[in-house]
Backbone atoms as SQL, in Angstrom:
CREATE TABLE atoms (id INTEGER PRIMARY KEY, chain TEXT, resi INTEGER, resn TEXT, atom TEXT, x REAL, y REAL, z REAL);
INSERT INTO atoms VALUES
  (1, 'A', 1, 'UNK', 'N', -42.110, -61.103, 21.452),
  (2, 'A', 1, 'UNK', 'CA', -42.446, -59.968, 22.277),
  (3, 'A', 1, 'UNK', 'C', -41.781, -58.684, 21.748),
  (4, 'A', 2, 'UNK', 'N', -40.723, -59.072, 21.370),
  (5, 'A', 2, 'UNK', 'CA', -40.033, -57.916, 20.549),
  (6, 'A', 2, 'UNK', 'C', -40.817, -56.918, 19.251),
  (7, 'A', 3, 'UNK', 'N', -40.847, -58.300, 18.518),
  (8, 'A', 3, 'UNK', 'CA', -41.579, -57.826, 17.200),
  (9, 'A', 3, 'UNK', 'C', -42.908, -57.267, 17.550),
  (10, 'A', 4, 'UNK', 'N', -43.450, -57.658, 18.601),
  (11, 'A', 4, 'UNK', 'CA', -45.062, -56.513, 19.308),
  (12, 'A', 4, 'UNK', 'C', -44.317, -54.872, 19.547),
  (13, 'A', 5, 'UNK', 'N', -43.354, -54.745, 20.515),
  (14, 'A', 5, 'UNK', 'CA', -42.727, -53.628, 20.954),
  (15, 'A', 5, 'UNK', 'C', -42.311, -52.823, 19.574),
  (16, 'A', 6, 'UNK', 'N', -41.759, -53.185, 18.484),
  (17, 'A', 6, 'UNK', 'CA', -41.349, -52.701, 17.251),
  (18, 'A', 6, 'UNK', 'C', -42.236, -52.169, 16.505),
  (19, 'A', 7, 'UNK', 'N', -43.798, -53.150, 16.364),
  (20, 'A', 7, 'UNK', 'CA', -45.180, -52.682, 15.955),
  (21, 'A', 7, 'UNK', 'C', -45.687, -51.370, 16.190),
  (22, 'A', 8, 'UNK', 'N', -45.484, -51.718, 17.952),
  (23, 'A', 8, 'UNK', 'CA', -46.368, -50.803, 18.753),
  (24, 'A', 8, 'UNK', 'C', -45.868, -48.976, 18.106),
  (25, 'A', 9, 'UNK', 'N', -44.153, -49.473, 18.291),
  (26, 'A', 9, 'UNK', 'CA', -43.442, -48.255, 18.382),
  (27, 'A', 9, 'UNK', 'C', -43.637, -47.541, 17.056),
  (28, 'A', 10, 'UNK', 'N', -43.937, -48.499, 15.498),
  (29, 'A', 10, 'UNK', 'CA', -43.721, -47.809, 14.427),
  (30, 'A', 10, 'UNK', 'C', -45.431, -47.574, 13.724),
  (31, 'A', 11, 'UNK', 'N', -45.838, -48.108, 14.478),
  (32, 'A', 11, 'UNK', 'CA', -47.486, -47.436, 14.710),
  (33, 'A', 11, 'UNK', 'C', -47.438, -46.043, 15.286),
  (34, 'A', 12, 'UNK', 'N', -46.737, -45.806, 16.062),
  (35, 'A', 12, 'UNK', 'CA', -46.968, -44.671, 17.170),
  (36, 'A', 12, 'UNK', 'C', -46.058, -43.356, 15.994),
  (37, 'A', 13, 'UNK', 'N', -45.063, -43.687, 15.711),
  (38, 'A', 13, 'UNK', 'CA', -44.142, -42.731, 15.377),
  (39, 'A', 13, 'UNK', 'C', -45.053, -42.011, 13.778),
  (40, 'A', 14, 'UNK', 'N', -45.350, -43.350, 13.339),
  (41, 'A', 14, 'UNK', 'CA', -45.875, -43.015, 11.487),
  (42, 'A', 14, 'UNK', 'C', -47.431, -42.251, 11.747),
  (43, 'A', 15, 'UNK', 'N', -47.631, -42.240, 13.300),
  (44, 'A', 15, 'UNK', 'CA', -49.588, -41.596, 13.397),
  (45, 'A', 15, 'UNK', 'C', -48.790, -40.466, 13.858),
  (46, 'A', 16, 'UNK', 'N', -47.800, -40.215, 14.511),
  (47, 'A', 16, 'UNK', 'CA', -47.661, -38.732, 14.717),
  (48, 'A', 16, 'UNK', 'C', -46.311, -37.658, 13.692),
  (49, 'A', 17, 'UNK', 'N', -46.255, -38.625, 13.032),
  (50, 'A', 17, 'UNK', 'CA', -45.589, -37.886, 12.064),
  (51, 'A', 17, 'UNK', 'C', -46.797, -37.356, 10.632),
  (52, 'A', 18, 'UNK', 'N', -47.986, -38.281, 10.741),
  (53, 'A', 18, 'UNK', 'CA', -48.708, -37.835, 10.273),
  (54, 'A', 18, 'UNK', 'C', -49.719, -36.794, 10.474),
  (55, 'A', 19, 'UNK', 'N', -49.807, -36.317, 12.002),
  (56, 'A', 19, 'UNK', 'CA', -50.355, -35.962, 12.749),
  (57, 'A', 19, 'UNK', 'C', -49.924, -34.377, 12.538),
  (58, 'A', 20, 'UNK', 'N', -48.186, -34.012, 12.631),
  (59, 'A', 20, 'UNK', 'CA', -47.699, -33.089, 11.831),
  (60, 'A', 20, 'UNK', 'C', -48.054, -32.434, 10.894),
  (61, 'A', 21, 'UNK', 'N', -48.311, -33.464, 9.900),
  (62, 'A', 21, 'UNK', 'CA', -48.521, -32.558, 8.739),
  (63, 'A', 21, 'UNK', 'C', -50.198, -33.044, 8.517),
  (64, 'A', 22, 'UNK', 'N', -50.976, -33.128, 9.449),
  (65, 'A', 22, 'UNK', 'CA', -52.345, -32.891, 9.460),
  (66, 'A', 22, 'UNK', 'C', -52.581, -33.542, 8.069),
  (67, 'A', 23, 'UNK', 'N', -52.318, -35.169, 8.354),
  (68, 'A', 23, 'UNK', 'CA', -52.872, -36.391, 7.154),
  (69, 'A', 23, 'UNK', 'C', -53.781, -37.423, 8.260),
  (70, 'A', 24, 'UNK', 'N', -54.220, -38.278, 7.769),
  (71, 'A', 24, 'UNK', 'CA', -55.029, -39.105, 8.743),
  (72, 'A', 24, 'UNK', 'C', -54.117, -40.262, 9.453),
  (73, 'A', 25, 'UNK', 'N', -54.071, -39.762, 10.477),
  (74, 'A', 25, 'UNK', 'CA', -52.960, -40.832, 11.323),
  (75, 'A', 25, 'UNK', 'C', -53.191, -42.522, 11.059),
  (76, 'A', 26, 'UNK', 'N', -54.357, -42.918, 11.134),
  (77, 'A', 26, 'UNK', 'CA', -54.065, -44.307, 11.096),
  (78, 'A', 26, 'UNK', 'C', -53.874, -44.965, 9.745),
  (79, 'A', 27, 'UNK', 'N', -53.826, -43.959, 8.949),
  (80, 'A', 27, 'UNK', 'CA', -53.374, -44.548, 7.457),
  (81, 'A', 27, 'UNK', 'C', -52.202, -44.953, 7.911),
  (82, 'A', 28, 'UNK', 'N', -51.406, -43.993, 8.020),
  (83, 'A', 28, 'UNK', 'CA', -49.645, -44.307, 8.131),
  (84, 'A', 28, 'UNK', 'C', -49.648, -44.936, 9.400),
  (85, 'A', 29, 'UNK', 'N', -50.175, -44.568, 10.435),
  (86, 'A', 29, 'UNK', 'CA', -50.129, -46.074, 11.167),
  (87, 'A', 29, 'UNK', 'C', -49.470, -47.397, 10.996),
  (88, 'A', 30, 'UNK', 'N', -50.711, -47.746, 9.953),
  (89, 'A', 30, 'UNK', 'CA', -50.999, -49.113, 9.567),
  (90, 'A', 30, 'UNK', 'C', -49.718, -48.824, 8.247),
  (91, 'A', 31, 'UNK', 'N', -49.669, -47.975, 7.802),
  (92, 'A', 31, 'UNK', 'CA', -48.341, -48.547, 6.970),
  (93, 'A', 31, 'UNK', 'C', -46.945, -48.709, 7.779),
  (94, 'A', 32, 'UNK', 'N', -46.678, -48.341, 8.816),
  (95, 'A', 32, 'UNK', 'CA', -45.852, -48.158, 9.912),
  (96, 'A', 32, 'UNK', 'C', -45.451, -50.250, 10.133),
  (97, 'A', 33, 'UNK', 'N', -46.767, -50.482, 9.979),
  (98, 'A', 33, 'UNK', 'CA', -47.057, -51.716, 10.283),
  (99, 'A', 33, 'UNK', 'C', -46.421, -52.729, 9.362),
  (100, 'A', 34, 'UNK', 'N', -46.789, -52.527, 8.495),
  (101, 'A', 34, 'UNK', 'CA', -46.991, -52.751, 7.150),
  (102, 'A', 34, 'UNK', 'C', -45.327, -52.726, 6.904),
  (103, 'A', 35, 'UNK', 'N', -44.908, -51.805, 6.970),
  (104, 'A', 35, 'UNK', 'CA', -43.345, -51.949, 6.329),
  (105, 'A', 35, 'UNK', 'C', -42.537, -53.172, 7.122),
  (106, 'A', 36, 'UNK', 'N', -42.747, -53.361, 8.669),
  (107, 'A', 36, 'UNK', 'CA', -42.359, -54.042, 9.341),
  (108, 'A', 36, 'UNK', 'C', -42.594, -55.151, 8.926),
  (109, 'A', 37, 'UNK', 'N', -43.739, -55.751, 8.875),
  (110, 'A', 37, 'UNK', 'CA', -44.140, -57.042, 8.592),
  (111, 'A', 37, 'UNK', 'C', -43.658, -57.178, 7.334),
  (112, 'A', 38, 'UNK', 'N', -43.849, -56.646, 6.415),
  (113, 'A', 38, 'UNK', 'CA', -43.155, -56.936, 4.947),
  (114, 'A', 38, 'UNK', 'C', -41.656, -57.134, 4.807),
  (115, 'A', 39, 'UNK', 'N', -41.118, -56.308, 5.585),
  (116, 'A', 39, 'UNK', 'CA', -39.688, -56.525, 5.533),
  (117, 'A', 39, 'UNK', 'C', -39.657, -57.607, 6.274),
  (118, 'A', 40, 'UNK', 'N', -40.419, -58.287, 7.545),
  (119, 'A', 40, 'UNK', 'CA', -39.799, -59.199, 8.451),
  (120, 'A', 40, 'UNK', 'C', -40.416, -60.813, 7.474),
  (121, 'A', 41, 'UNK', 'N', -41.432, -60.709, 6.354),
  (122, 'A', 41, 'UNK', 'CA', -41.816, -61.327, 5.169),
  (123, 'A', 41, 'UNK', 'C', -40.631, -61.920, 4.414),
  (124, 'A', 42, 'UNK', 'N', -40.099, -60.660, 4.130),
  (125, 'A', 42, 'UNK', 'CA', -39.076, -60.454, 2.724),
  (126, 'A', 42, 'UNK', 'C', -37.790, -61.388, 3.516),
  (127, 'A', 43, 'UNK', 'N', -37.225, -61.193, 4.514),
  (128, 'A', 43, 'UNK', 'CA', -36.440, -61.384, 5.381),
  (129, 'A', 43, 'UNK', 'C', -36.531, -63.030, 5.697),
  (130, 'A', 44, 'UNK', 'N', -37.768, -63.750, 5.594),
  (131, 'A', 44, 'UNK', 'CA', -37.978, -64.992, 6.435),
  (132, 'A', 44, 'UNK', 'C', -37.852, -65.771, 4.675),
  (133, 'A', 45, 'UNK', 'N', -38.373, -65.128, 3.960),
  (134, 'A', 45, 'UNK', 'CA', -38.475, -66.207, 2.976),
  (135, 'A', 45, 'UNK', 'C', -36.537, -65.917, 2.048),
  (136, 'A', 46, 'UNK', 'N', -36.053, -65.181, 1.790),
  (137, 'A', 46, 'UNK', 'CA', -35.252, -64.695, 1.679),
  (138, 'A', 46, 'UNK', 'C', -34.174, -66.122, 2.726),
  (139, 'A', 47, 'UNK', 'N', -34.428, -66.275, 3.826),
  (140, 'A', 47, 'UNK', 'CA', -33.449, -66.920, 5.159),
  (141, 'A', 47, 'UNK', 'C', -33.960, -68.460, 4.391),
  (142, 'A', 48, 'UNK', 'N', -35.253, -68.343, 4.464),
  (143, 'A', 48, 'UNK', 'CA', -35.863, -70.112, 3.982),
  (144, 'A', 48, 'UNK', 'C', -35.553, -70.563, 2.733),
  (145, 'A', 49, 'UNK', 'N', -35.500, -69.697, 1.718),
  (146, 'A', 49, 'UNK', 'CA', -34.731, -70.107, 0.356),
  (147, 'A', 49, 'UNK', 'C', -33.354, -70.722, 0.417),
  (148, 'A', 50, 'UNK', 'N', -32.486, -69.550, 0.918),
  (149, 'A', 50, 'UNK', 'CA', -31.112, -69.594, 1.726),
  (150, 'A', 50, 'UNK', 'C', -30.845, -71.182, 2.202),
  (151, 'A', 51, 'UNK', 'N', -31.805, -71.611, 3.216),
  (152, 'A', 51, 'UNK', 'CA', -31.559, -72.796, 3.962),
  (153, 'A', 51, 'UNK', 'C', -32.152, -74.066, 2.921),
  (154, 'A', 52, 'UNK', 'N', -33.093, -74.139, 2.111),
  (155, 'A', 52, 'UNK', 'CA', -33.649, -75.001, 1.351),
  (156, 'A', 52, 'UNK', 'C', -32.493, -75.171, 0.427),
  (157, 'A', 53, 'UNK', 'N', -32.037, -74.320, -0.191),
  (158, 'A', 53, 'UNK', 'CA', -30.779, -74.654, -1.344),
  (159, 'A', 53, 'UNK', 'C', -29.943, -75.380, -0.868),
  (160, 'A', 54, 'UNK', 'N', -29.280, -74.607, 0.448),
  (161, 'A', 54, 'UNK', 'CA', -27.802, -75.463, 1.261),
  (162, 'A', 54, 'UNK', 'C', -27.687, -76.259, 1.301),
  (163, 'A', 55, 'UNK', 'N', -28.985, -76.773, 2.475),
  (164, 'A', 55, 'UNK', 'CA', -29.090, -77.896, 3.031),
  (165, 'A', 55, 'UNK', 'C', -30.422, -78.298, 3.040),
  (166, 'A', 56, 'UNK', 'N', -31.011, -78.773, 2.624),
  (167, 'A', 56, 'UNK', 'CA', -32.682, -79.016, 2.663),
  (168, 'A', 56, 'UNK', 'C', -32.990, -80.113, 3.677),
  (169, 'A', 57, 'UNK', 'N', -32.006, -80.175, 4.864),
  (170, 'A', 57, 'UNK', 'CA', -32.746, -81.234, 6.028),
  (171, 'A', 57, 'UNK', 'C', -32.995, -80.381, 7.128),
  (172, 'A', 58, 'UNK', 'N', -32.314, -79.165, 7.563),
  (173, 'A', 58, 'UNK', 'CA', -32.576, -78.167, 7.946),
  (174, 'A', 58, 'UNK', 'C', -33.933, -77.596, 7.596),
  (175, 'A', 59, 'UNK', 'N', -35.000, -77.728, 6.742),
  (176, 'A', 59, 'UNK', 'CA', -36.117, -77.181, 7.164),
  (177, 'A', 59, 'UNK', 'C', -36.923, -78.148, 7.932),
  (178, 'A', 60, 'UNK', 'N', -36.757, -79.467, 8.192),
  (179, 'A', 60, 'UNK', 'CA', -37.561, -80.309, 8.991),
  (180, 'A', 60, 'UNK', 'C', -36.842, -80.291, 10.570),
  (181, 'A', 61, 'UNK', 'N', -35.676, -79.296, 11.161),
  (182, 'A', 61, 'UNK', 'CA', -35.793, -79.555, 12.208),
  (183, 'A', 61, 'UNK', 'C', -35.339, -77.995, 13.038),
  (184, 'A', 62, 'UNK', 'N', -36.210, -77.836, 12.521),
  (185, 'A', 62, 'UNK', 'CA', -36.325, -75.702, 13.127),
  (186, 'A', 62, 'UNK', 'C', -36.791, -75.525, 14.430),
  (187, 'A', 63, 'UNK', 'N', -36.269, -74.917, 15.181),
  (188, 'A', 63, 'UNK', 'CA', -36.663, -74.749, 16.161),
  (189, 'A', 63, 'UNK', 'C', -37.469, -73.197, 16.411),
  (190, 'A', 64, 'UNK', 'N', -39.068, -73.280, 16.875),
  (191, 'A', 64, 'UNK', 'CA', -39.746, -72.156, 16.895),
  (192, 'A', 64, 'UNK', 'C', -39.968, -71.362, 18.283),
  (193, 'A', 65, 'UNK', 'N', -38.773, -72.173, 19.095),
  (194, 'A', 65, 'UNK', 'CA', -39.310, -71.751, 20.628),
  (195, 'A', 65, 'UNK', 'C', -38.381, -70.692, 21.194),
  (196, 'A', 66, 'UNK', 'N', -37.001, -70.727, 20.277),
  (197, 'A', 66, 'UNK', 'CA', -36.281, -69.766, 20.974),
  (198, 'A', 66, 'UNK', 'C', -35.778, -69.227, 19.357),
  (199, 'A', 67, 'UNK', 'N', -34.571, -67.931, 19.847),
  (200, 'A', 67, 'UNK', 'CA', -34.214, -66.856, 19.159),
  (201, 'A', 67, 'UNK', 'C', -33.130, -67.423, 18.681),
  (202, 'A', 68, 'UNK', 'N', -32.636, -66.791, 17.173),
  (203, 'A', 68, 'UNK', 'CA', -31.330, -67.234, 16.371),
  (204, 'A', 68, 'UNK', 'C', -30.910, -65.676, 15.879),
  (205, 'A', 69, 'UNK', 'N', -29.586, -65.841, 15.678),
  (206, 'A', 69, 'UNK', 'CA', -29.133, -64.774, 15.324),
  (207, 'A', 69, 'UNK', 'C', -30.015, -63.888, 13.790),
  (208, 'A', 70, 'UNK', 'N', -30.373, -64.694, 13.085),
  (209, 'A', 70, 'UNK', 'CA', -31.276, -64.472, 12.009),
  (210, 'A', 70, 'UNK', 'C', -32.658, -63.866, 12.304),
  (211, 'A', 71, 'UNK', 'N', -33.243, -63.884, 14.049),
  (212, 'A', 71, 'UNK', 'CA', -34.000, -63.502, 14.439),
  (213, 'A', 71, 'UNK', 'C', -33.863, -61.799, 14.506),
  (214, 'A', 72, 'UNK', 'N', -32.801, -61.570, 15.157),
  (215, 'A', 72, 'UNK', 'CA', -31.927, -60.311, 15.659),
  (216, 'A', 72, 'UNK', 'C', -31.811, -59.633, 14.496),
  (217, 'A', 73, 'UNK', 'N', -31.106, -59.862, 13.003),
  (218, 'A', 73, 'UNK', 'CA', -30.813, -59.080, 12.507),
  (219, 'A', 73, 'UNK', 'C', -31.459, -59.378, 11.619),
  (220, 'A', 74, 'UNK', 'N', -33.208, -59.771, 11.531),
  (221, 'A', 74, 'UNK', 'CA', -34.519, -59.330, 11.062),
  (222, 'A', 74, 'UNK', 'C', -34.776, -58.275, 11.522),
  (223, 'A', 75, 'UNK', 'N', -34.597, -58.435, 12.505),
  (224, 'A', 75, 'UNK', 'CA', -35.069, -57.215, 13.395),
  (225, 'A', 75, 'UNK', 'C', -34.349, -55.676, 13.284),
  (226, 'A', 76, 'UNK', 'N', -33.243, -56.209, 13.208),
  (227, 'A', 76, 'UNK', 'CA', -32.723, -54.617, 12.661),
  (228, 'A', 76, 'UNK', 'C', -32.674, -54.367, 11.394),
  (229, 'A', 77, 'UNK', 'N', -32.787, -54.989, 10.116),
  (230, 'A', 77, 'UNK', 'CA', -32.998, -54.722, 8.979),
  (231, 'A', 77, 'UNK', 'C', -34.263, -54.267, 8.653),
  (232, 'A', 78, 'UNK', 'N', -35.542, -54.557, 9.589),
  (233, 'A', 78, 'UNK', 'CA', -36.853, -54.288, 9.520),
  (234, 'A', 78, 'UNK', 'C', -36.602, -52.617, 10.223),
  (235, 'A', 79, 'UNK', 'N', -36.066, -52.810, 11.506),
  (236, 'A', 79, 'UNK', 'CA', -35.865, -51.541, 12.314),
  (237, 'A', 79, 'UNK', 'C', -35.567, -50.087, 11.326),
  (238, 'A', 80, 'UNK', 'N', -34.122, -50.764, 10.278),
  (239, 'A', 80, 'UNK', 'CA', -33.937, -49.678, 9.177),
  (240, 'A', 80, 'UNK', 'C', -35.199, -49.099, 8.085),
  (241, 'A', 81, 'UNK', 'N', -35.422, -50.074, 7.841),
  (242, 'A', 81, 'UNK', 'CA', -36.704, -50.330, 6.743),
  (243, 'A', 81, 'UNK', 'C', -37.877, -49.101, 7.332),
  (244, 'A', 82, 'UNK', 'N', -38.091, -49.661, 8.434),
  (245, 'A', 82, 'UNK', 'CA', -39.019, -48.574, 8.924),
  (246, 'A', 82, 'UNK', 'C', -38.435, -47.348, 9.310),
  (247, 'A', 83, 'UNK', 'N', -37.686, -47.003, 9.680),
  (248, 'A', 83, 'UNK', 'CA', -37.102, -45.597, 9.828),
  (249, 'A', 83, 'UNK', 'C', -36.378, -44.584, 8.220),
  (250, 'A', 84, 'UNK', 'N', -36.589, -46.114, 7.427),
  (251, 'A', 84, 'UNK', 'CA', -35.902, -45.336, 6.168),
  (252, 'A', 84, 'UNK', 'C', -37.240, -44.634, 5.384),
  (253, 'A', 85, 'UNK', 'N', -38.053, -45.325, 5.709),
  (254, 'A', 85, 'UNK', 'CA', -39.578, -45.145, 4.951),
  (255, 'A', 85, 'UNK', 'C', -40.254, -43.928, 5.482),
  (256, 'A', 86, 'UNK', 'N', -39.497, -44.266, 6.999),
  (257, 'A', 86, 'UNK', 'CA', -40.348, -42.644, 7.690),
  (258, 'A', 86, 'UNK', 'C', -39.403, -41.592, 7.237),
  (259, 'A', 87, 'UNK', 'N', -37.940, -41.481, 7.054),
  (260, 'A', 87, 'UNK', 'CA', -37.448, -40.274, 7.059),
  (261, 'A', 87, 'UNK', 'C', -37.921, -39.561, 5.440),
  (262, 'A', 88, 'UNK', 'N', -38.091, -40.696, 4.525),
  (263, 'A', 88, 'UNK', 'CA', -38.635, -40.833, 3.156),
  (264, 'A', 88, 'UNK', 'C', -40.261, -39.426, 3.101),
  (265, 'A', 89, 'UNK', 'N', -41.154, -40.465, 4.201),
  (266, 'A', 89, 'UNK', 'CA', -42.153, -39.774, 3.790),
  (267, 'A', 89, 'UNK', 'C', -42.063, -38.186, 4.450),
  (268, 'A', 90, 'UNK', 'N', -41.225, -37.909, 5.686),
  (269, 'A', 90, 'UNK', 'CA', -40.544, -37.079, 6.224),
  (270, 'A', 90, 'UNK', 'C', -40.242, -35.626, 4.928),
  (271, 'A', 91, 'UNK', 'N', -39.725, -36.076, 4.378),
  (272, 'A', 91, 'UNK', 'CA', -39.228, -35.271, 3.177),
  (273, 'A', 91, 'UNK', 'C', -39.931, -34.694, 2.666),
  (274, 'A', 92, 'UNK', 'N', -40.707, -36.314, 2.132),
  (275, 'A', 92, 'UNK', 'CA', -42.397, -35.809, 1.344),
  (276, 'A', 92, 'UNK', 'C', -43.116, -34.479, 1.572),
  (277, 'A', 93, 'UNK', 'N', -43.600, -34.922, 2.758),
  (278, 'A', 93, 'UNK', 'CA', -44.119, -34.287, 3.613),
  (279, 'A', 93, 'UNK', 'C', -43.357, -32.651, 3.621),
  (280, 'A', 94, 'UNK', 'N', -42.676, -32.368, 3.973),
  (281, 'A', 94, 'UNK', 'CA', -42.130, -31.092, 4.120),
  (282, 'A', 94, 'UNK', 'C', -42.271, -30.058, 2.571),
  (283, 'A', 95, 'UNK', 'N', -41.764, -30.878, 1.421),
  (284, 'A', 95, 'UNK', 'CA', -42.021, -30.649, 0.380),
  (285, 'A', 95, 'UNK', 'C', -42.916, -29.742, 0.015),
  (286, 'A', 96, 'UNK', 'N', -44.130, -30.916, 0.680),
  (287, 'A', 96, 'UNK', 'CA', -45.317, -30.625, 0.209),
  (288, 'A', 96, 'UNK', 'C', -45.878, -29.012, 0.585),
  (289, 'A', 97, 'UNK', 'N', -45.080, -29.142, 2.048),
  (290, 'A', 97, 'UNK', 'CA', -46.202, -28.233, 2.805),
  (291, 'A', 97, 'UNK', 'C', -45.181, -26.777, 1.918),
  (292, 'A', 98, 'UNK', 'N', -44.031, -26.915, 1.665),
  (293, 'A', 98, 'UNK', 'CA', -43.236, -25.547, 0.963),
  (294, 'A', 98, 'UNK', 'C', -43.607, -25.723, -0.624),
  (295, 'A', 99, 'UNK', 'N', -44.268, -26.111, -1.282),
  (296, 'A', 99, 'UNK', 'CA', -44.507, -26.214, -2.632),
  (297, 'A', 99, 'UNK', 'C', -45.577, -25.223, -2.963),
  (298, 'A', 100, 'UNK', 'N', -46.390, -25.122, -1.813),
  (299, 'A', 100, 'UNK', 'CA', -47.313, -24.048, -2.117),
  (300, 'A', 100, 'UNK', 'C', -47.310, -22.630, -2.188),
  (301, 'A', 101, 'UNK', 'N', -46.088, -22.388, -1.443),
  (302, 'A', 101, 'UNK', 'CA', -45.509, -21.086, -1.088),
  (303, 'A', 101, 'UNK', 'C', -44.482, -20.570, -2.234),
  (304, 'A', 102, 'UNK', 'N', -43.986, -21.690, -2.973),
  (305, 'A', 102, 'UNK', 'CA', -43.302, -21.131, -3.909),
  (306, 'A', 102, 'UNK', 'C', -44.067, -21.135, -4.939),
  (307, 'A', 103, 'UNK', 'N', -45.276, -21.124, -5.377),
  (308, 'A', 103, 'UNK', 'CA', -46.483, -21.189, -6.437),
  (309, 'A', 103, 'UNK', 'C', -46.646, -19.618, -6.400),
  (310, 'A', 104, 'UNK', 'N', -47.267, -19.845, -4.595),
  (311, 'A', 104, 'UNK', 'CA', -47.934, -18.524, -4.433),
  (312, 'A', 104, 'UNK', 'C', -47.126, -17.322, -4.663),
  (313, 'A', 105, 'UNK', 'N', -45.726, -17.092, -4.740),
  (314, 'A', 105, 'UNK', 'CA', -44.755, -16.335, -4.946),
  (315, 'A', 105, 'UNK', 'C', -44.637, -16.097, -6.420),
  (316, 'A', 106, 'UNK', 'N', -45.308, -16.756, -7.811),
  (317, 'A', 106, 'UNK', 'CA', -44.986, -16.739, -8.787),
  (318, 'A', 106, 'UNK', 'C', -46.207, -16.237, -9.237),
  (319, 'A', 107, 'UNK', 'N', -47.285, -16.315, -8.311),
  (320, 'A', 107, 'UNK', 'CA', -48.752, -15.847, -8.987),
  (321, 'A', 107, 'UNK', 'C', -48.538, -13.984, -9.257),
  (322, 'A', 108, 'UNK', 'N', -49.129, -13.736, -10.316),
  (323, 'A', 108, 'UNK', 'CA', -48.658, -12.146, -10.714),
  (324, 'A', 108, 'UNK', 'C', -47.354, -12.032, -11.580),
  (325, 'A', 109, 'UNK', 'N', -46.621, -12.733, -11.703),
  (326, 'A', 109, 'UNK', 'CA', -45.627, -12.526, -12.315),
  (327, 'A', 109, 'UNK', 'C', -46.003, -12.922, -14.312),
  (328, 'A', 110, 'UNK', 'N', -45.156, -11.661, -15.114),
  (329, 'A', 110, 'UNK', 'CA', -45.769, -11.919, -16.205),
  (330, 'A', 110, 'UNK', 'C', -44.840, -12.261, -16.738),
  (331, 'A', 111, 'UNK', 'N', -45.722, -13.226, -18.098),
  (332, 'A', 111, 'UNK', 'CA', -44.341, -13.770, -19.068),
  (333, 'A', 111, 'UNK', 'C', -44.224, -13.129, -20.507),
  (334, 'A', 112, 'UNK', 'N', -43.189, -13.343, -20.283),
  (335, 'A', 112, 'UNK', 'CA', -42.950, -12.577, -22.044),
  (336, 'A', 112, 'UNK', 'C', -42.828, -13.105, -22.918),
  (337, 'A', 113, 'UNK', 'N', -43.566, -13.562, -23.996),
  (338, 'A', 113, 'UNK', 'CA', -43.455, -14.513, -25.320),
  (339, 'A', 113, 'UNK', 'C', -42.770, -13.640, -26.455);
């Protein structure tokens, strides 16, 4: 239920940060998405390697019904992941929109060979 609430939230944040700088929201949306699940990917197989090396009787008796601490701090390593990606494209974004202004400031200016 968590990992829905985390979705929901980094769907919402990556369509209106795109929304800002007038890009098509559900692109970044869905990458919003996308980072989550990949990191919570990277994170599970990363934990299952981990446990297959140690101890390899531990993957035949996992329990899928309740939460482990490995659950939790998927969750906040994904939590970073996605906020690192947004402050990332954040930047981008700003860049972009001042890159044009310092062009337009250079147009007219002559060079001397």
């Amino acid at each position: 239920m968590l990992g829905i609430l985390i979705i929901f939230a980094a769907y919402r944040y990556y369509a209106s940060l795109a929304g800002r700088f007038k890009k098509v929201k559900w692109h970044y949306g869905l990458l919003g998405i996308g980072v989550y699940i990949g990191t919570q990917f990277v994170i599970a197989f990363v934990y299952g390697l981990y446990t297959a090396i140690t101890d390899p009787d531990t993957i035949y008796e996992n329990s899928f019904t309740s939460y482990s601490l490995v659950d939790f701090v998927g969750w906040v390593i994904s939590i970073g992941a996605v906020y690192g990606i947004y402050m990332l494209l954040e930047k981008k974004f700003k860049k972009e929109r001042e890159a044009p202004l310092s062009e337009i400031s250079e147009i007219g200016k002559s060079e001397v060979y």
